[in-house]
Short mmCIF file of C-alpha atoms in Angstrom, two decimals:
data_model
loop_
_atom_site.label_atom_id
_atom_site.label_comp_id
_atom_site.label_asym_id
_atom_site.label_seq_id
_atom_site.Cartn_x
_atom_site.Cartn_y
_atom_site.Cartn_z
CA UNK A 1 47.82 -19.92 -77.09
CA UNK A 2 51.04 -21.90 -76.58
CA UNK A 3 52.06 -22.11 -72.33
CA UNK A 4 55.54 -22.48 -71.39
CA UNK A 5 56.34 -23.05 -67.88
CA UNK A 6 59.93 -23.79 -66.07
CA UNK A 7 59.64 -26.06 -62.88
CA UNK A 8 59.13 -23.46 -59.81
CA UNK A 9 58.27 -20.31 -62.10
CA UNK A 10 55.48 -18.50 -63.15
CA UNK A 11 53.81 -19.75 -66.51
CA UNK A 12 55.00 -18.02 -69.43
CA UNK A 13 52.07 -17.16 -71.62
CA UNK A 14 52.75 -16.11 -75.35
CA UNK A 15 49.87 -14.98 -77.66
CA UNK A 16 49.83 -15.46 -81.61
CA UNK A 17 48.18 -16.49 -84.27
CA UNK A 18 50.51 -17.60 -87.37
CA UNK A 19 47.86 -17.41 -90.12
CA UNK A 20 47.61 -13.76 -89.61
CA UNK A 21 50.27 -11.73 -91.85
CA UNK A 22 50.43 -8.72 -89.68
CA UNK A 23 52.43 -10.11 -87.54
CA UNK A 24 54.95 -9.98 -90.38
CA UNK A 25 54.48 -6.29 -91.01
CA UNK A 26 55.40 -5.66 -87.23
CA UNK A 27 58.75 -7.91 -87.41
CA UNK A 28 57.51 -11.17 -86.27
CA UNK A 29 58.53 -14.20 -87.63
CA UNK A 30 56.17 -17.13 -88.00
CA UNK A 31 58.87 -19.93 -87.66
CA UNK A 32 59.94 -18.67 -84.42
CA UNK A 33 56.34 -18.68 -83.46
CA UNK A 34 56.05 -22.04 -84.68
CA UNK A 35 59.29 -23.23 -82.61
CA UNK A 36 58.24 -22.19 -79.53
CA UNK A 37 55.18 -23.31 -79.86
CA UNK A 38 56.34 -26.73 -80.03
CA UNK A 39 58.31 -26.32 -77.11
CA UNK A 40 55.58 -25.09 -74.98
CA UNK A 41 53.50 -27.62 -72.43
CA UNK A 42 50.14 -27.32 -73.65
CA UNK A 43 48.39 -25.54 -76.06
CA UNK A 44 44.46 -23.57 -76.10
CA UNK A 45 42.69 -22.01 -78.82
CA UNK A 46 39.85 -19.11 -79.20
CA UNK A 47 37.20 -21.29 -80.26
CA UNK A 48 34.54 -18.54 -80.81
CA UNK A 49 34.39 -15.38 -82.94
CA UNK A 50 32.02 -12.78 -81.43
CA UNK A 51 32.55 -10.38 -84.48
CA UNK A 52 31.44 -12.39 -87.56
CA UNK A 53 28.08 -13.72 -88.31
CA UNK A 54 27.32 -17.22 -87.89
CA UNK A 55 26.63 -17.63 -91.76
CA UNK A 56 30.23 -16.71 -92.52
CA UNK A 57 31.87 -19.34 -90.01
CA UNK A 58 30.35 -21.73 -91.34
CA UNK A 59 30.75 -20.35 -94.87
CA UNK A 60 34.57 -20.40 -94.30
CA UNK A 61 34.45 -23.71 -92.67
CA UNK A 62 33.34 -25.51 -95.83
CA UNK A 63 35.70 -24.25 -97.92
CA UNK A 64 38.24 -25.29 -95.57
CA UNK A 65 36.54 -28.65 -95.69
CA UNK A 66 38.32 -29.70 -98.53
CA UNK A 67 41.83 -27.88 -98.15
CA UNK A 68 43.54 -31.15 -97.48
CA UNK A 69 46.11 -32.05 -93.84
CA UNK A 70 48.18 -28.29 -95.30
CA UNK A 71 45.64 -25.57 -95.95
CA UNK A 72 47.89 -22.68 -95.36
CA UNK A 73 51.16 -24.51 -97.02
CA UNK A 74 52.46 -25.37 -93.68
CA UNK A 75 52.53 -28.81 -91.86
CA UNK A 76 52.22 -26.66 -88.30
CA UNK A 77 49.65 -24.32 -89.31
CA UNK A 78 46.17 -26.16 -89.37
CA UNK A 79 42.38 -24.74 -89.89
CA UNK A 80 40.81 -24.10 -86.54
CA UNK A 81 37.10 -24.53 -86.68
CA UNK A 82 35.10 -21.96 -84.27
CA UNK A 83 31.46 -20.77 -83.52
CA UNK A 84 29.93 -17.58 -82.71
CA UNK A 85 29.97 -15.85 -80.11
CA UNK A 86 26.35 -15.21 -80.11
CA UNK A 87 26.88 -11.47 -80.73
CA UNK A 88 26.29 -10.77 -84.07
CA UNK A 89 23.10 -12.68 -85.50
CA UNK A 90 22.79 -13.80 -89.13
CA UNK A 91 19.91 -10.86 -89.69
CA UNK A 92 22.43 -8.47 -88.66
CA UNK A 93 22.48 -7.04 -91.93
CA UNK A 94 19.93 -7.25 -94.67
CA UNK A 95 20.11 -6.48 -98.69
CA UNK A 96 17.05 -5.53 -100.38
CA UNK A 97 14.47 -6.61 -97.68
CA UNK A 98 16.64 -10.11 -97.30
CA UNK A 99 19.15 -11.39 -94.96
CA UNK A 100 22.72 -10.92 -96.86
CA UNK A 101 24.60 -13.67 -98.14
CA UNK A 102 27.41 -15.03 -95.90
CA UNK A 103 30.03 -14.95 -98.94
CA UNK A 104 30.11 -13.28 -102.83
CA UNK A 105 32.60 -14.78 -105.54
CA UNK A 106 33.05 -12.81 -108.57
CA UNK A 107 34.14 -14.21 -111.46
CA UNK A 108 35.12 -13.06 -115.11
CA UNK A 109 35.42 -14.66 -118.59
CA UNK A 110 38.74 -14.49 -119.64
CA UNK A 111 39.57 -11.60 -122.32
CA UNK A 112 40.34 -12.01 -125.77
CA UNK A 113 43.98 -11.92 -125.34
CA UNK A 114 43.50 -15.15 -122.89
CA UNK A 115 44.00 -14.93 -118.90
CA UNK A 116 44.06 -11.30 -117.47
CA UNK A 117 47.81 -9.81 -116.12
CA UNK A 118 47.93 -9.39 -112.37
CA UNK A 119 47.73 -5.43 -113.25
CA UNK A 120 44.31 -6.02 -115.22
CA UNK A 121 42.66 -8.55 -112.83
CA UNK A 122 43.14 -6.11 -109.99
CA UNK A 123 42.06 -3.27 -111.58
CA UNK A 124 39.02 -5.49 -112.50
CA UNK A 125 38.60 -5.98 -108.66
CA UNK A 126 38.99 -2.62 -107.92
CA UNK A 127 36.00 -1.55 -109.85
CA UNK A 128 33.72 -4.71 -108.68
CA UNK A 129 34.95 -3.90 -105.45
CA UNK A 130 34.01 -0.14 -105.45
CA UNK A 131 30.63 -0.95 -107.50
CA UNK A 132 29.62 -3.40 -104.45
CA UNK A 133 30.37 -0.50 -101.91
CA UNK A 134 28.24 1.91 -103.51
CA UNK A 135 25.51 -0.71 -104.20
CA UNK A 136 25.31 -0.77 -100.33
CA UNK A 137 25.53 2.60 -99.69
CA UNK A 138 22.37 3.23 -101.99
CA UNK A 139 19.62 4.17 -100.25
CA UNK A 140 17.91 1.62 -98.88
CA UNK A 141 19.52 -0.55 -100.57
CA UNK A 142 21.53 -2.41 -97.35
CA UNK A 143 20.53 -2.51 -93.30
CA UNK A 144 22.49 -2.73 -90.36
CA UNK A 145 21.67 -4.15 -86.61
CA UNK A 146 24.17 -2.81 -84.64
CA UNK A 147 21.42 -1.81 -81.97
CA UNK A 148 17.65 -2.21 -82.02
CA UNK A 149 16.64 -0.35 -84.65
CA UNK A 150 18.02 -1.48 -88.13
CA UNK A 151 20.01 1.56 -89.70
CA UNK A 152 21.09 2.40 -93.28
CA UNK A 153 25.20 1.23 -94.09
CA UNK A 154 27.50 3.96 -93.87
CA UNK A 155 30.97 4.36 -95.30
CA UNK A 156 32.38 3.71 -91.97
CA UNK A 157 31.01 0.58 -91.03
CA UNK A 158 32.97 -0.90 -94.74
CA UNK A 159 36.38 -2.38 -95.13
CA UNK A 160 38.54 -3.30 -97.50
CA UNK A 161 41.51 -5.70 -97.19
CA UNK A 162 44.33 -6.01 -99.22
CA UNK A 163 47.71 -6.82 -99.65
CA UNK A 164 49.96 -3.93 -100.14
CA UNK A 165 49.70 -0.28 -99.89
CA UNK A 166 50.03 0.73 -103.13
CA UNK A 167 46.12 -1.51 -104.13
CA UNK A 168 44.92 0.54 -101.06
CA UNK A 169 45.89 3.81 -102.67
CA UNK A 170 44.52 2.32 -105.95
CA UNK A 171 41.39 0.97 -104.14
CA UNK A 172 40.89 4.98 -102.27
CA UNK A 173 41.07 6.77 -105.82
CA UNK A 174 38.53 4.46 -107.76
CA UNK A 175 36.43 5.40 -104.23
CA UNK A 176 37.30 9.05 -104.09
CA UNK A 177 36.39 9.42 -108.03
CA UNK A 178 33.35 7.31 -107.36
CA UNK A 179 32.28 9.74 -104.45
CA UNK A 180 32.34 7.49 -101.22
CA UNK A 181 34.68 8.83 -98.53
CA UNK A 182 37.50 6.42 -97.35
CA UNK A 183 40.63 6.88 -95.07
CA UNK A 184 43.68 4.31 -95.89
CA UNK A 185 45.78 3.04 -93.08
CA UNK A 186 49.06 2.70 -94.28
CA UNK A 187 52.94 3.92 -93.41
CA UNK A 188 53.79 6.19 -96.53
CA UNK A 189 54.88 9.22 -95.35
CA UNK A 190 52.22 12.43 -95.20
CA UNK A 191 54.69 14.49 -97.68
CA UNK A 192 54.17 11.72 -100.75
CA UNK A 193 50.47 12.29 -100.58
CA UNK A 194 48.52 14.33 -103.54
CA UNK A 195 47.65 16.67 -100.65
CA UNK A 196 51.54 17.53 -99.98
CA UNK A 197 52.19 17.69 -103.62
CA UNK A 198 49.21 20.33 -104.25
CA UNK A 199 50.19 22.42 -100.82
CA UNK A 200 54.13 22.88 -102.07
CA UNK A 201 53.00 24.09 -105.82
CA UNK A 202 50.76 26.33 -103.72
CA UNK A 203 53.82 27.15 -101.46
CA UNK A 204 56.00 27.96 -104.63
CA UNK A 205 54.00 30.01 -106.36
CA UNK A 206 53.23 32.46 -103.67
#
């Protein structure tokens, strides 16, 4: 949190964080973030997360570890270690009797043709990803503290991040085909949607 304050006038507080690309998709600019920033008197940071379990901080931490002075490509955009907030407890949520892992890397060979295309190695991530989700959606399969008692993992308490809106359309089909509801937040407009398309045949044939 970057504060800017002019001699006799009331402090000028701006919020941001420039490792977080939504900014971008709302019109800010990291380099003017950046700028002012450096302009700004003093400078305080979160240094807790209340919504991630302690597992995963540290998890995230050591790969950091090793990222070198630029981990995000940018001289002015360091790693910011932080703990937990003590609301969200390692046991939080359990797999098969055990607590779950902080972190899961999957991996694949490389085909026969040699590396995968960017088109194959997402579909390949669409279906690990999907396979994962209904893994913990089986029945008592995966448990979740939010409360006292531990409850099963529903669709709702699941999601998945990615880059552009066309993998989360790709990533809501392999889930609609594979049965597991999902909504997609996104900007496309309602009338491109399968739903539209299927409502005007319906329209034109009456």
């Amino acid at each position: 949190v970057p504060l800017a304050r002019a001699s006799g006038s009331p402090p000028l507080v701006m919020i941001g964080d420039p490792k977080q690309a939504i900014y971008r998709f709302r019109g800010g600019d990291v380099f003017t973030y950046l700028a002012a920033a450096k302009q700004a008197d003093g400078r305080e940071t979160l240094k807790r997360n209340f919504r991630s379990r302690p597992s995963l901080l540290q998890s995230v931490q050591a790969l950091y570890a090793g990222a070198g002075d630029e981990p995000f490509g940018q001289a002015d955009i360091p790693f910011v270690q932080v703990g937990a907030g003590g609301f969200v407890a390692d046991e939080a949520l359990v797999i098969d009797g055990a607590r779950a892992p902080a972190l899961h890397f999957l991996t694949w060979p490389d085909s026969p043709e040699g590396a995968y295309s960017a088109e194959q190695a997402r579909s390949l991530a669409t279906v690990a990803c999907v396979a994962s989700i209904r893994r913990l959606l089986g029945t008592g399969h995966a448990q979740l503290r939010d409360g006292k008692p531990m409850r099963p993992v529903r669709p709702g308490d699941i999601a998945v991040l990615v880059e552009t809106h066309r993998q989360a359309q790709q990533v809501q089909r392999a889930l609609m085909r594979a049965g597991v509801p999902s909504v997609a937040a996104g900007r496309d407009s309602l009338y491109l949607s399968d739903e539209a398309t299927d409502l005007l045949t319906l329209l034109e044939a009456c």
